Amino acid sequence: MALLDAVVTRDLDRLNQAMLDDSSGANPLERLKNSARRFFFFCVEPDSVRFMAFLTSEAIFSEELRQRFATWDRVLADPIIACIQASQDSGLLRRDDSAMALFSLLADILDGPSRRMQFDLPDPFNGMTPDAFFEHRWSVFLKVATAG
């Protein structure tokens, strides 16, 4: 379990650093978009999809692994939640939902392709390029997250 934890922690640290690197200097909403893009593309990398399928399968039988999932999920979410909070504080996103609720919404909106890829279903990006898919889903998120 220690080796698995080290591998996941290393990958999450790399992703979080990349999200931070992508977000410097931009306005809060642009930082959020850059972080969400990095999150999305990490989640649809074939190695990430396979590794997540493995971890999910193993977690069915391991309480310890399920507990670690909760920790890993929080580590992954924290930088994006911070960008959402900064966007809310700047008046760029609505404040009547918590930053965590908006993160959950964003993650759910972006999750489809990785789920379809886990089962090798055809057309995981609904006939779009991955970039176009991300842009479409980002626009859906903004419609909800900026509506008052």
Tab-separated table of N, CA and C in Angstrom, residues 24-100:
chain	number	residue	atom	x	y	z
A	24	SER	N	-0.609	31.189	-12.888
A	24	SER	CA	0.025	32.417	-12.403
A	24	SER	C	-0.266	33.586	-13.327
A	25	GLY	N	-0.558	34.737	-12.739
A	25	GLY	CA	-0.698	35.974	-13.477
A	25	GLY	C	-2.036	36.246	-14.122
A	26	ALA	N	-2.897	35.267	-14.250
A	26	ALA	CA	-4.185	35.470	-14.918
A	26	ALA	C	-5.229	35.927	-13.893
A	27	ASN	N	-6.380	36.390	-14.410
A	27	ASN	CA	-7.466	36.711	-13.491
A	27	ASN	C	-8.001	35.407	-12.892
A	28	PRO	N	-8.740	35.481	-11.792
A	28	PRO	CA	-9.155	34.251	-11.103
A	28	PRO	C	-9.937	33.274	-11.982
A	29	LEU	N	-10.802	33.776	-12.833
A	29	LEU	CA	-11.586	32.883	-13.681
A	29	LEU	C	-10.706	32.225	-14.746
A	30	GLU	N	-9.742	32.949	-15.248
A	30	GLU	CA	-8.801	32.368	-16.217
A	30	GLU	C	-7.916	31.316	-15.536
A	31	ARG	N	-7.514	31.582	-14.296
A	31	ARG	CA	-6.751	30.580	-13.532
A	31	ARG	C	-7.585	29.322	-13.325
A	32	LEU	N	-8.865	29.514	-13.015
A	32	LEU	CA	-9.753	28.368	-12.833
A	32	LEU	C	-9.860	27.569	-14.127
A	33	LYS	N	-10.053	28.246	-15.234
A	33	LYS	CA	-10.171	27.546	-16.518
A	33	LYS	C	-8.885	26.781	-16.825
A	34	ASN	N	-7.732	27.397	-16.619
A	34	ASN	CA	-6.462	26.719	-16.878
A	34	ASN	C	-6.298	25.493	-15.987
A	35	SER	N	-6.679	25.615	-14.716
A	35	SER	CA	-6.580	24.481	-13.796
A	35	SER	C	-7.558	23.380	-14.187
A	36	ALA	N	-8.764	23.759	-14.552
A	36	ALA	CA	-9.769	22.775	-14.968
A	36	ALA	C	-9.321	22.060	-16.241
A	37	ARG	N	-8.718	22.801	-17.163
A	37	ARG	CA	-8.217	22.189	-18.397
A	37	ARG	C	-7.138	21.148	-18.069
A	38	ARG	N	-6.212	21.529	-17.207
A	38	ARG	CA	-5.135	20.608	-16.828
A	38	ARG	C	-5.727	19.370	-16.156
A	39	PHE	N	-6.691	19.557	-15.258
A	39	PHE	CA	-7.387	18.456	-14.583
A	39	PHE	C	-8.044	17.538	-15.609
A	40	PHE	N	-8.778	18.127	-16.553
A	40	PHE	CA	-9.488	17.360	-17.575
A	40	PHE	C	-8.518	16.517	-18.395
A	41	PHE	N	-7.467	17.144	-18.900
A	41	PHE	CA	-6.540	16.407	-19.757
A	41	PHE	C	-5.756	15.349	-18.983
A	42	PHE	N	-5.495	15.578	-17.717
A	42	PHE	CA	-4.889	14.541	-16.882
A	42	PHE	C	-5.835	13.347	-16.782
A	43	CYS	N	-7.120	13.618	-16.579
A	43	CYS	CA	-8.102	12.550	-16.379
A	43	CYS	C	-8.375	11.730	-17.638
A	44	VAL	N	-8.097	12.272	-18.822
A	44	VAL	CA	-8.362	11.526	-20.060
A	44	VAL	C	-7.089	10.960	-20.697
A	45	GLU	N	-5.953	11.119	-20.039
A	45	GLU	CA	-4.748	10.445	-20.523
A	45	GLU	C	-4.971	8.941	-20.357
A	46	PRO	N	-4.663	8.154	-21.380
A	46	PRO	CA	-4.919	6.702	-21.277
A	46	PRO	C	-4.310	6.043	-20.040
A	47	ASP	N	-3.090	6.420	-19.658
A	47	ASP	CA	-2.493	5.830	-18.458
A	47	ASP	C	-3.283	6.205	-17.205
A	48	SER	N	-3.763	7.434	-17.138
A	48	SER	CA	-4.572	7.858	-15.992
A	48	SER	C	-5.884	7.097	-15.940
A	49	VAL	N	-6.497	6.909	-17.093
A	49	VAL	CA	-7.772	6.175	-17.159
A	49	VAL	C	-7.572	4.744	-16.666
A	50	ARG	N	-6.529	4.083	-17.146
A	50	ARG	CA	-6.270	2.700	-16.731
A	50	ARG	C	-5.945	2.621	-15.236
A	51	PHE	N	-5.127	3.548	-14.764
A	51	PHE	CA	-4.750	3.533	-13.353
A	51	PHE	C	-5.977	3.771	-12.469
A	52	MET	N	-6.836	4.690	-12.869
A	52	MET	CA	-8.056	4.958	-12.092
A	52	MET	C	-8.975	3.736	-12.086
A	53	ALA	N	-9.075	3.041	-13.217
A	53	ALA	CA	-9.892	1.824	-13.266
A	53	ALA	C	-9.335	0.775	-12.303
A	54	PHE	N	-8.008	0.641	-12.281
A	54	PHE	CA	-7.369	-0.296	-11.352
A	54	PHE	C	-7.658	0.090	-9.906
A	55	LEU	N	-7.430	1.358	-9.573
A	55	LEU	CA	-7.646	1.809	-8.196
A	55	LEU	C	-9.098	1.629	-7.764
A	56	THR	N	-10.019	1.951	-8.659
A	56	THR	CA	-11.440	1.812	-8.351
A	56	THR	C	-11.788	0.357	-8.078
A	57	SER	N	-11.263	-0.529	-8.899
A	57	SER	CA	-11.524	-1.963	-8.704
A	57	SER	C	-10.968	-2.447	-7.374
A	58	GLU	N	-9.753	-2.060	-7.077
A	58	GLU	CA	-9.125	-2.490	-5.827
A	58	GLU	C	-9.831	-1.908	-4.603
A	59	ALA	N	-10.342	-0.704	-4.731
A	59	ALA	CA	-10.989	-0.044	-3.594
A	59	ALA	C	-12.277	-0.753	-3.170
A	60	ILE	N	-12.865	-1.502	-4.066
A	60	ILE	CA	-14.075	-2.253	-3.710
A	60	ILE	C	-13.791	-3.188	-2.542
A	61	PHE	N	-12.571	-3.713	-2.502
A	61	PHE	CA	-12.224	-4.712	-1.495
A	61	PHE	C	-11.363	-4.174	-0.362
A	62	SER	N	-11.014	-2.903	-0.410
A	62	SER	CA	-10.075	-2.365	0.574
A	62	SER	C	-10.608	-1.091	1.218
A	63	GLU	N	-10.953	-1.190	2.480
A	63	GLU	CA	-11.402	-0.018	3.234
A	63	GLU	C	-10.283	1.019	3.306
A	64	GLU	N	-9.060	0.550	3.495
A	64	GLU	CA	-7.923	1.465	3.569
A	64	GLU	C	-7.771	2.255	2.267
A	65	LEU	N	-7.928	1.585	1.147
A	65	LEU	CA	-7.815	2.271	-0.136
A	65	LEU	C	-8.962	3.264	-0.337
A	66	ARG	N	-10.158	2.904	0.102
A	66	ARG	CA	-11.291	3.845	0.003
A	66	ARG	C	-11.023	5.101	0.832
A	67	GLN	N	-10.422	4.936	2.001
A	67	GLN	CA	-10.086	6.088	2.834
A	67	GLN	C	-9.017	6.952	2.157
A	68	ARG	N	-8.055	6.315	1.537
A	68	ARG	CA	-7.020	7.072	0.829
A	68	ARG	C	-7.620	7.825	-0.367
A	69	PHE	N	-8.595	7.210	-1.011
A	69	PHE	CA	-9.278	7.887	-2.119
A	69	PHE	C	-9.832	9.230	-1.659
A	70	ALA	N	-10.434	9.256	-0.495
A	70	ALA	CA	-10.996	10.503	0.022
A	70	ALA	C	-9.900	11.547	0.205
A	71	THR	N	-8.761	11.126	0.712
A	71	THR	CA	-7.629	12.047	0.880
A	71	THR	C	-7.115	12.521	-0.473
A	72	TRP	N	-6.920	11.587	-1.391
A	72	TRP	CA	-6.413	11.945	-2.726
A	72	TRP	C	-7.383	12.868	-3.451
A	73	ASP	N	-8.671	12.595	-3.301
A	73	ASP	CA	-9.679	13.436	-3.947
A	73	ASP	C	-9.581	14.870	-3.441
A	74	ARG	N	-9.385	15.010	-2.157
A	74	ARG	CA	-9.279	16.349	-1.557
A	74	ARG	C	-8.013	17.072	-2.032
A	75	VAL	N	-6.900	16.344	-2.114
A	75	VAL	CA	-5.646	16.935	-2.600
A	75	VAL	C	-5.815	17.412	-4.037
A	76	LEU	N	-6.511	16.625	-4.848
A	76	LEU	CA	-6.762	17.001	-6.235
A	76	LEU	C	-7.701	18.199	-6.334
A	77	ALA	N	-8.682	18.242	-5.475
A	77	ALA	CA	-9.703	19.286	-5.546
A	77	ALA	C	-9.237	20.632	-5.003
A	78	ASP	N	-8.376	20.637	-4.016
A	78	ASP	CA	-8.029	21.870	-3.306
A	78	ASP	C	-7.578	23.027	-4.202
A	79	PRO	N	-6.662	22.826	-5.164
A	79	PRO	CA	-6.254	23.969	-5.991
A	79	PRO	C	-7.401	24.523	-6.841
A	80	ILE	N	-8.264	23.640	-7.318
A	80	ILE	CA	-9.393	24.098	-8.135
A	80	ILE	C	-10.413	24.811	-7.261
A	81	ILE	N	-10.646	24.286	-6.071
A	81	ILE	CA	-11.565	24.943	-5.139
A	81	ILE	C	-11.045	26.333	-4.789
A	82	ALA	N	-9.731	26.458	-4.602
A	82	ALA	CA	-9.144	27.777	-4.301
A	82	ALA	C	-9.377	28.746	-5.462
A	83	CYS	N	-9.262	28.266	-6.695
A	83	CYS	CA	-9.535	29.128	-7.862
A	83	CYS	C	-11.005	29.517	-7.926
A	84	ILE	N	-11.885	28.587	-7.596
A	84	ILE	CA	-13.320	28.898	-7.582
A	84	ILE	C	-13.600	29.949	-6.516
A	85	GLN	N	-13.032	29.759	-5.332
A	85	GLN	CA	-13.244	30.730	-4.247
A	85	GLN	C	-12.745	32.110	-4.641
A	86	ALA	N	-11.569	32.178	-5.262
A	86	ALA	CA	-11.029	33.464	-5.705
A	86	ALA	C	-11.938	34.094	-6.762
A	87	SER	N	-12.499	33.282	-7.640
A	87	SER	CA	-13.428	33.803	-8.652
A	87	SER	C	-14.712	34.300	-8.007
A	88	GLN	N	-15.170	33.599	-6.985
A	88	GLN	CA	-16.349	34.067	-6.249
A	88	GLN	C	-16.043	35.370	-5.532
A	89	ASP	N	-14.895	35.448	-4.888
A	89	ASP	CA	-14.511	36.652	-4.153
A	89	ASP	C	-14.376	37.858	-5.080
A	90	SER	N	-14.030	37.601	-6.331
A	90	SER	CA	-13.889	38.677	-7.323
A	90	SER	C	-15.204	38.994	-8.029
A	91	GLY	N	-16.263	38.286	-7.667
A	91	GLY	CA	-17.569	38.527	-8.277
A	91	GLY	C	-17.720	37.914	-9.663
A	92	LEU	N	-16.834	37.001	-10.027
A	92	LEU	CA	-16.879	36.395	-11.356
A	92	LEU	C	-17.729	35.134	-11.396
A	93	LEU	N	-17.941	34.527	-10.242
A	93	LEU	CA	-18.825	33.366	-10.122
A	93	LEU	C	-19.814	33.626	-9.002
A	94	ARG	N	-20.981	33.029	-9.119
A	94	ARG	CA	-22.008	33.240	-8.109
A	94	ARG	C	-21.558	32.729	-6.747
A	95	ARG	N	-22.075	33.356	-5.729
A	95	ARG	CA	-21.671	33.034	-4.360
A	95	ARG	C	-22.735	32.246	-3.600
A	96	ASP	N	-23.888	31.988	-4.239
A	96	ASP	CA	-24.937	31.287	-3.508
A	96	ASP	C	-24.712	29.777	-3.458
A	97	ASP	N	-23.681	29.279	-4.125
A	97	ASP	CA	-23.232	27.898	-3.977
A	97	ASP	C	-21.835	27.928	-3.385
A	98	SER	N	-21.511	26.930	-2.600
A	98	SER	CA	-20.161	26.870	-2.033
A	98	SER	C	-19.154	26.560	-3.139
A	99	ALA	N	-17.904	26.888	-2.874
A	99	ALA	CA	-16.844	26.561	-3.830
A	99	ALA	C	-16.770	25.045	-4.028
A	100	MET	N	-16.998	24.282	-2.966
A	100	MET	CA	-16.985	22.823	-3.091
A	100	MET	C	-18.116	22.339	-3.981
